Amino acid sequence: MAPPKPGVVPLRPLMFGEIMDGAFQTVRRNPKAMLGAGLLAQALGAVIASVLPLVAPASDASAEAWMGNLGPSEMTSIFGALVGGFLVVGVVSLFIALVMQGAMVVPVARSILNRRTGFRQMWLLARGRAWALVRLAGLGVAAVLLGIALIVLATVGLANSMGTGSLVIVLPLFLAFVAALIWVSVKLTVAPAAIVVEDVGALDGIRRSWAVTRGNWWRVLGIVLAVSLLIGIISQIVLIPVTLLAALLTAVASPQDLASQSTALQVVGVVVMAVVSAAVGAVAFAFQTSVMALLYMDLRMRNEGLDIALLRLLESGNDDGGIPGRGVPVYGPGRYSAGPPTMPG
């Protein structure tokens, strides 16, 4: 007898196609929760990215003239402020994205048992883990900044002592840092899902993600790369025609006196691109988050028999409005308790 499929995926270890289809079905069945959270996660970045062109010089000539009037100290200060601003925006976006990613695990887990989730219910179930997700983001940012600082210090020290010969050491060191960063990032891919579903802290979420991905590193990397590539291609297919259409409408609307109307048309174009980019980003983020959440559930089914516990929960017919998988004893890699899975309650 085939395993039952009460919701978006069957209750057994999943194949790649089932994860992709389950992610799409989750977004379709819970549009308010998934797309609403995705829109919140993408709105800040889309608005900032769209407003930046407005504060830039209107042409290359004006930019060259503006830069020519600045002294070396002023240029250094402006460059530092721009870099700092982009870093702040990046860090804030990362924090928001991780919190949203953790919250959006809730409708994915509930959709496995065919339980729909609204936007408010999603936040009520996930809000207790918000600070743990923020701490997770903080740990990630701190670790990356520490690694970059060590690389920079090592590069400066070697350059002062060895000159151009330091490249023989610096280049392999940089490549090793990038490889280590990719490896750790894959190992921690499902940490937000573990924090929310298992109701644990940031450090325990890191340990759990490290444990459930053991022996599946290449599979997780392949799924992450495939989904990222798919989302990138589809996003460009949608955004490129919109960009070309906006340029065409600008040329048609003011063919003679383009200079006097350039500011108004630029504002309109920025607003349109912000709306379209936010919508596309929301759908892409919701789909990608659903894939990561289903990947977490799949890893637990493979390593810890979560599918058996979910099947027993399904047979009981109990729906307490919570998160399926929370309270299920963990055994196997990174276990908290030994023994086979039992039905909560």
Short mmCIF file of C-alpha atoms in Angstrom, two decimals:
data_model
loop_
_atom_site.label_atom_id
_atom_site.label_comp_id
_atom_site.label_asym_id
_atom_site.label_seq_id
_atom_site.Cartn_x
_atom_site.Cartn_y
_atom_site.Cartn_z
CA MET A 1 0.00 0.00 0.00
CA ALA A 2 1.34 3.44 -0.94
CA PRO A 3 1.90 5.90 1.92
CA PRO A 4 -1.02 8.29 2.39
CA LYS A 5 -0.91 11.82 1.05
CA PRO A 6 -3.28 13.86 3.20
CA GLY A 7 -1.78 17.22 2.24
CA VAL A 8 0.80 18.62 -0.13
CA VAL A 9 3.28 15.70 0.06
CA PRO A 10 3.08 11.98 0.87
CA LEU A 11 4.08 10.85 4.35
CA ARG A 12 7.41 9.28 3.41
CA PRO A 13 10.88 10.47 2.38
CA LEU A 14 10.41 12.86 -0.52
CA MET A 15 11.86 13.08 -4.00
CA PHE A 16 12.98 16.35 -5.56
CA GLY A 17 9.89 16.71 -7.74
CA GLU A 18 7.60 16.11 -4.76
CA ILE A 19 9.36 18.83 -2.78
CA MET A 20 8.95 21.31 -5.63
CA ASP A 21 5.29 20.42 -6.18
CA GLY A 22 4.60 20.49 -2.43
CA ALA A 23 6.11 23.96 -2.16
CA PHE A 24 3.93 25.26 -4.98
CA GLN A 25 0.82 23.65 -3.46
CA THR A 26 1.61 25.16 -0.05
CA VAL A 27 1.76 28.67 -1.49
CA ARG A 28 -1.45 28.09 -3.44
CA ARG A 29 -3.38 26.74 -0.43
CA ASN A 30 -2.14 29.38 2.04
CA PRO A 31 -1.84 32.55 -0.05
CA LYS A 32 -2.50 35.05 2.75
CA ALA A 33 0.12 33.60 5.07
CA MET A 34 2.80 32.74 2.50
CA LEU A 35 2.49 35.69 0.12
CA GLY A 36 1.80 38.17 2.92
CA ALA A 37 4.94 37.17 4.79
CA GLY A 38 6.93 37.05 1.56
CA LEU A 39 5.79 40.55 0.66
CA LEU A 40 6.86 41.86 4.07
CA ALA A 41 10.25 40.20 3.70
CA GLN A 42 10.87 41.64 0.23
CA ALA A 43 9.27 45.09 0.53
CA LEU A 44 12.17 46.77 2.34
CA GLY A 45 14.84 45.58 -0.07
CA ALA A 46 12.73 46.33 -3.14
CA VAL A 47 11.90 49.86 -2.00
CA ILE A 48 15.50 50.70 -1.10
CA ALA A 49 16.82 49.25 -4.36
CA SER A 50 14.28 51.27 -6.32
CA VAL A 51 14.88 54.55 -4.47
CA LEU A 52 18.68 54.45 -4.79
CA PRO A 53 18.64 55.52 -8.48
CA LEU A 54 16.71 58.65 -7.52
CA VAL A 55 19.52 59.94 -5.31
CA ALA A 56 22.20 59.17 -7.91
CA PRO A 57 23.28 61.74 -10.50
CA ALA A 58 21.04 61.85 -13.58
CA SER A 59 23.84 61.18 -16.10
CA ASP A 60 27.46 60.12 -16.36
CA ALA A 61 28.49 63.70 -17.07
CA SER A 62 26.84 65.07 -13.95
CA ALA A 63 28.29 62.23 -11.90
CA GLU A 64 31.79 63.05 -13.20
CA ALA A 65 31.32 66.74 -12.41
CA TRP A 66 30.00 65.96 -8.94
CA MET A 67 32.90 63.64 -8.16
CA GLY A 68 35.37 66.19 -9.51
CA ASN A 69 34.31 68.79 -6.91
CA LEU A 70 35.04 66.46 -3.99
CA GLY A 71 38.31 66.27 -2.13
CA PRO A 72 40.03 63.00 -1.17
CA SER A 73 38.76 63.12 2.43
CA GLU A 74 35.20 63.83 1.29
CA MET A 75 35.29 60.98 -1.21
CA THR A 76 36.60 58.63 1.48
CA SER A 77 33.84 59.69 3.87
CA ILE A 78 31.14 59.26 1.22
CA PHE A 79 32.50 55.86 0.19
CA GLY A 80 32.59 54.73 3.82
CA ALA A 81 29.04 55.96 4.38
CA LEU A 82 27.80 54.13 1.27
CA VAL A 83 29.50 50.89 2.28
CA GLY A 84 28.18 51.22 5.81
CA GLY A 85 24.69 51.93 4.50
CA PHE A 86 24.71 48.87 2.27
CA LEU A 87 25.99 46.73 5.14
CA VAL A 88 23.22 47.97 7.43
CA VAL A 89 20.59 47.33 4.77
CA GLY A 90 22.02 43.87 4.15
CA VAL A 91 22.08 42.95 7.84
CA VAL A 92 18.54 44.26 8.43
CA SER A 93 17.29 42.39 5.35
CA LEU A 94 18.97 39.20 6.61
CA PHE A 95 17.31 39.53 10.02
CA ILE A 96 13.90 40.11 8.45
CA ALA A 97 14.35 37.28 5.98
CA LEU A 98 15.31 34.75 8.68
CA VAL A 99 12.41 35.72 10.94
CA MET A 100 9.99 35.47 8.02
CA GLN A 101 11.52 32.19 6.89
CA GLY A 102 11.01 30.74 10.34
CA ALA A 103 7.42 31.96 10.57
CA MET A 104 6.56 30.59 7.12
CA VAL A 105 7.56 27.09 8.22
CA VAL A 106 4.28 26.95 10.15
CA PRO A 107 1.88 26.84 7.16
CA VAL A 108 4.22 24.42 5.36
CA ALA A 109 4.23 21.95 8.27
CA ARG A 110 0.46 22.24 8.67
CA SER A 111 -0.12 21.79 4.94
CA ILE A 112 1.50 18.36 5.12
CA LEU A 113 -1.58 17.23 7.07
CA ASN A 114 -3.92 19.32 4.88
CA ARG A 115 -4.43 22.01 7.50
CA ARG A 116 -4.77 25.55 6.17
CA THR A 117 -3.15 28.45 7.99
CA GLY A 118 -4.02 32.13 7.96
CA PHE A 119 -1.62 35.02 8.36
CA ARG A 120 -2.62 35.73 11.95
CA GLN A 121 -2.48 32.08 13.01
CA MET A 122 0.96 31.75 11.48
CA TRP A 123 2.32 34.62 13.56
CA LEU A 124 0.60 33.42 16.75
CA LEU A 125 2.28 30.03 16.40
CA ALA A 126 5.70 31.41 15.46
CA ARG A 127 6.00 34.56 17.55
CA GLY A 128 7.52 32.70 20.52
CA ARG A 129 10.52 31.79 18.33
CA ALA A 130 11.09 35.26 16.86
CA TRP A 131 13.93 36.20 19.22
CA ALA A 132 15.59 32.83 18.70
CA LEU A 133 15.54 33.50 14.94
CA VAL A 134 16.98 36.98 15.52
CA ARG A 135 19.77 35.47 17.63
CA LEU A 136 20.42 32.95 14.85
CA ALA A 137 20.81 35.79 12.35
CA GLY A 138 23.06 37.66 14.77
CA LEU A 139 25.31 34.65 15.20
CA GLY A 140 25.54 34.20 11.43
CA VAL A 141 26.40 37.86 10.79
CA ALA A 142 28.96 37.90 13.62
CA ALA A 143 30.63 34.72 12.34
CA VAL A 144 30.88 36.05 8.76
CA LEU A 145 32.22 39.45 9.88
CA LEU A 146 34.76 37.74 12.15
CA GLY A 147 35.93 35.55 9.28
CA ILE A 148 36.25 38.55 6.94
CA ALA A 149 38.17 40.49 9.59
CA LEU A 150 40.61 37.61 10.08
CA ILE A 151 41.13 37.31 6.31
CA VAL A 152 41.77 41.06 6.01
CA LEU A 153 44.22 41.09 8.93
CA ALA A 154 46.04 38.06 7.54
CA THR A 155 46.22 39.66 4.10
CA VAL A 156 47.59 42.95 5.45
CA GLY A 157 50.12 41.17 7.64
CA LEU A 158 51.36 38.94 4.85
CA ALA A 159 51.47 41.83 2.35
CA ASN A 160 53.63 43.89 4.74
CA SER A 161 56.03 41.03 5.36
CA MET A 162 56.17 39.28 1.98
CA GLY A 163 55.02 41.88 -0.55
CA THR A 164 53.56 40.51 -3.79
CA GLY A 165 54.69 37.02 -2.81
CA SER A 166 51.90 36.96 -0.25
CA LEU A 167 49.41 36.21 -3.06
CA VAL A 168 50.64 32.61 -3.02
CA ILE A 169 49.22 32.28 0.50
CA VAL A 170 46.39 34.83 0.44
CA LEU A 171 44.59 33.44 -2.62
CA PRO A 172 44.31 29.82 -1.31
CA LEU A 173 43.34 31.22 2.09
CA PHE A 174 40.53 33.25 0.54
CA LEU A 175 39.30 30.28 -1.50
CA ALA A 176 39.36 28.11 1.62
CA PHE A 177 37.29 30.73 3.47
CA VAL A 178 34.70 30.82 0.67
CA ALA A 179 34.53 27.00 0.59
CA ALA A 180 34.11 26.84 4.37
CA LEU A 181 31.40 29.51 4.23
CA ILE A 182 29.46 27.54 1.60
CA TRP A 183 29.85 24.29 3.53
CA VAL A 184 28.63 25.79 6.81
CA SER A 185 25.77 27.63 5.08
CA VAL A 186 24.47 24.36 3.62
CA LYS A 187 24.76 22.63 6.99
CA LEU A 188 22.67 25.39 8.59
CA THR A 189 20.08 25.67 5.82
CA VAL A 190 17.23 24.20 7.87
CA ALA A 191 18.14 25.85 11.21
CA PRO A 192 15.18 28.32 11.10
CA ALA A 193 12.76 25.44 10.48
CA ALA A 194 14.24 23.44 13.35
CA ILE A 195 13.93 26.41 15.72
CA VAL A 196 10.24 26.92 14.98
CA VAL A 197 9.03 23.34 14.60
CA GLU A 198 10.99 21.90 17.52
CA ASP A 199 10.57 24.98 19.74
CA VAL A 200 14.28 25.32 20.55
CA GLY A 201 16.78 28.15 20.86
CA ALA A 202 19.30 29.44 18.35
CA LEU A 203 22.19 27.19 19.40
CA ASP A 204 19.97 24.10 19.58
CA GLY A 205 18.58 24.98 16.16
CA ILE A 206 22.13 25.09 14.79
CA ARG A 207 22.90 21.70 16.35
CA ARG A 208 19.71 20.18 14.97
CA SER A 209 20.33 21.51 11.46
CA TRP A 210 23.89 20.21 11.64
CA ALA A 211 22.59 16.80 12.70
CA VAL A 212 19.74 16.28 10.24
CA THR A 213 21.86 17.32 7.25
CA ARG A 214 24.54 14.77 8.12
CA GLY A 215 25.07 12.49 5.13
CA ASN A 216 22.84 14.69 2.93
CA TRP A 217 25.14 17.66 2.29
CA TRP A 218 25.38 17.23 -1.48
CA ARG A 219 21.64 16.61 -1.79
CA VAL A 220 20.82 19.77 0.16
CA LEU A 221 23.32 21.79 -1.88
CA GLY A 222 21.86 20.48 -5.15
CA ILE A 223 18.30 21.36 -4.15
CA VAL A 224 19.31 24.84 -2.96
CA LEU A 225 21.20 25.55 -6.18
CA ALA A 226 18.43 24.19 -8.40
CA VAL A 227 15.75 26.26 -6.65
CA SER A 228 17.89 29.41 -6.69
CA LEU A 229 18.62 29.00 -10.40
CA LEU A 230 14.95 28.37 -11.20
CA ILE A 231 13.82 31.41 -9.22
CA GLY A 232 16.49 33.61 -10.82
CA ILE A 233 15.49 32.60 -14.35
CA ILE A 234 11.76 33.05 -13.77
CA SER A 235 12.29 36.41 -12.04
CA GLN A 236 14.32 37.71 -14.97
CA ILE A 237 11.71 36.47 -17.44
CA VAL A 238 9.11 38.54 -15.60
CA LEU A 239 11.19 41.65 -14.81
CA ILE A 240 13.00 42.18 -18.12
CA PRO A 241 9.80 42.77 -20.16
CA VAL A 242 8.53 45.17 -17.48
CA THR A 243 11.78 47.15 -17.64
CA LEU A 244 11.69 47.32 -21.44
CA LEU A 245 8.02 48.34 -21.38
CA ALA A 246 8.72 51.16 -18.92
CA ALA A 247 11.54 52.48 -21.14
CA LEU A 248 9.29 52.30 -24.20
CA LEU A 249 6.45 54.16 -22.50
CA THR A 250 8.89 56.85 -21.35
CA ALA A 251 10.11 57.42 -24.91
CA VAL A 252 6.57 57.50 -26.30
CA ALA A 253 5.13 59.75 -23.57
CA SER A 254 7.72 62.52 -23.95
CA PRO A 255 9.59 62.23 -27.25
CA GLN A 256 10.26 65.97 -27.60
CA ASP A 257 10.75 67.44 -24.14
CA LEU A 258 12.23 64.49 -22.30
CA ALA A 259 14.41 66.57 -19.96
CA SER A 260 11.54 68.51 -18.37
CA GLN A 261 9.52 65.38 -17.68
CA SER A 262 12.36 63.02 -16.82
CA THR A 263 11.95 63.37 -13.05
CA ALA A 264 8.21 62.62 -13.05
CA LEU A 265 8.62 59.71 -15.44
CA GLN A 266 11.51 58.36 -13.40
CA VAL A 267 9.39 58.44 -10.25
CA VAL A 268 6.55 56.62 -12.01
CA GLY A 269 9.00 54.04 -13.35
CA VAL A 270 10.52 53.57 -9.91
CA VAL A 271 7.09 53.01 -8.33
CA VAL A 272 6.08 50.51 -11.02
CA MET A 273 9.35 48.60 -10.73
CA ALA A 274 9.09 48.61 -6.92
CA VAL A 275 5.58 47.12 -7.04
CA VAL A 276 6.49 44.49 -9.64
CA SER A 277 9.78 43.62 -7.92
CA ALA A 278 8.04 43.27 -4.55
CA ALA A 279 5.36 41.02 -6.02
CA VAL A 280 7.87 38.81 -7.84
CA GLY A 281 10.12 38.74 -4.80
CA ALA A 282 7.22 37.76 -2.52
CA VAL A 283 6.27 34.80 -4.70
CA ALA A 284 9.90 33.73 -5.09
CA PHE A 285 10.60 34.04 -1.35
CA ALA A 286 7.44 32.13 -0.43
CA PHE A 287 8.30 29.31 -2.83
CA GLN A 288 11.95 29.13 -1.74
CA THR A 289 10.98 29.12 1.94
CA SER A 290 8.45 26.36 1.33
CA VAL A 291 11.15 24.26 -0.34
CA MET A 292 13.50 24.73 2.62
CA ALA A 293 10.75 23.81 5.11
CA LEU A 294 9.79 20.69 3.15
CA LEU A 295 13.46 19.78 2.89
CA TYR A 296 13.68 19.93 6.69
CA MET A 297 10.62 17.72 7.08
CA ASP A 298 12.05 15.31 4.49
CA LEU A 299 15.37 15.06 6.35
CA ARG A 300 13.56 14.28 9.58
CA MET A 301 11.46 11.65 7.81
CA ARG A 302 14.61 10.03 6.46
CA ASN A 303 16.66 10.17 9.65
CA GLU A 304 14.18 10.19 12.51
CA GLY A 305 10.93 8.59 11.38
CA LEU A 306 8.91 11.80 11.51
CA ASP A 307 6.57 10.40 8.85
CA ILE A 308 5.49 7.66 11.30
CA ALA A 309 4.68 10.21 13.99
CA LEU A 310 2.75 12.36 11.50
CA LEU A 311 0.84 9.30 10.28
CA ARG A 312 -0.20 8.46 13.84
CA LEU A 313 -1.22 12.06 14.40
CA LEU A 314 -3.27 11.92 11.20
CA GLU A 315 -4.99 8.70 12.25
CA SER A 316 -5.94 10.17 15.62
CA GLY A 317 -7.83 12.97 13.90
CA ASN A 318 -6.63 15.48 16.51
CA ASP A 319 -5.98 19.04 15.36
CA ASP A 320 -5.03 21.26 18.27
CA GLY A 321 -4.20 24.14 15.93
CA GLY A 322 -0.48 23.69 16.57
CA ILE A 323 2.52 22.79 14.44
CA PRO A 324 2.74 19.14 13.31
CA GLY A 325 6.08 17.71 14.40
CA ARG A 326 6.41 19.84 17.54
CA GLY A 327 6.72 17.68 20.62
CA VAL A 328 7.70 14.57 18.65
CA PRO A 329 10.63 12.85 20.44
CA VAL A 330 13.82 13.02 18.43
CA TYR A 331 16.03 9.99 18.00
CA GLY A 332 18.88 9.24 15.68
CA PRO A 333 21.51 11.92 14.85
CA GLY A 334 21.54 14.81 17.31
CA ARG A 335 18.88 13.11 19.44
CA TYR A 336 17.35 14.57 22.57
CA SER A 337 15.80 11.26 23.62
CA ALA A 338 16.07 7.68 22.48
CA GLY A 339 13.39 5.32 21.28
CA PRO A 340 10.93 5.24 18.41
CA PRO A 341 8.67 8.21 17.72
CA THR A 342 5.40 8.35 19.61
CA MET A 343 2.30 10.40 19.06
CA PRO A 344 2.30 13.66 21.07
CA GLY A 345 -0.18 13.84 23.89
#
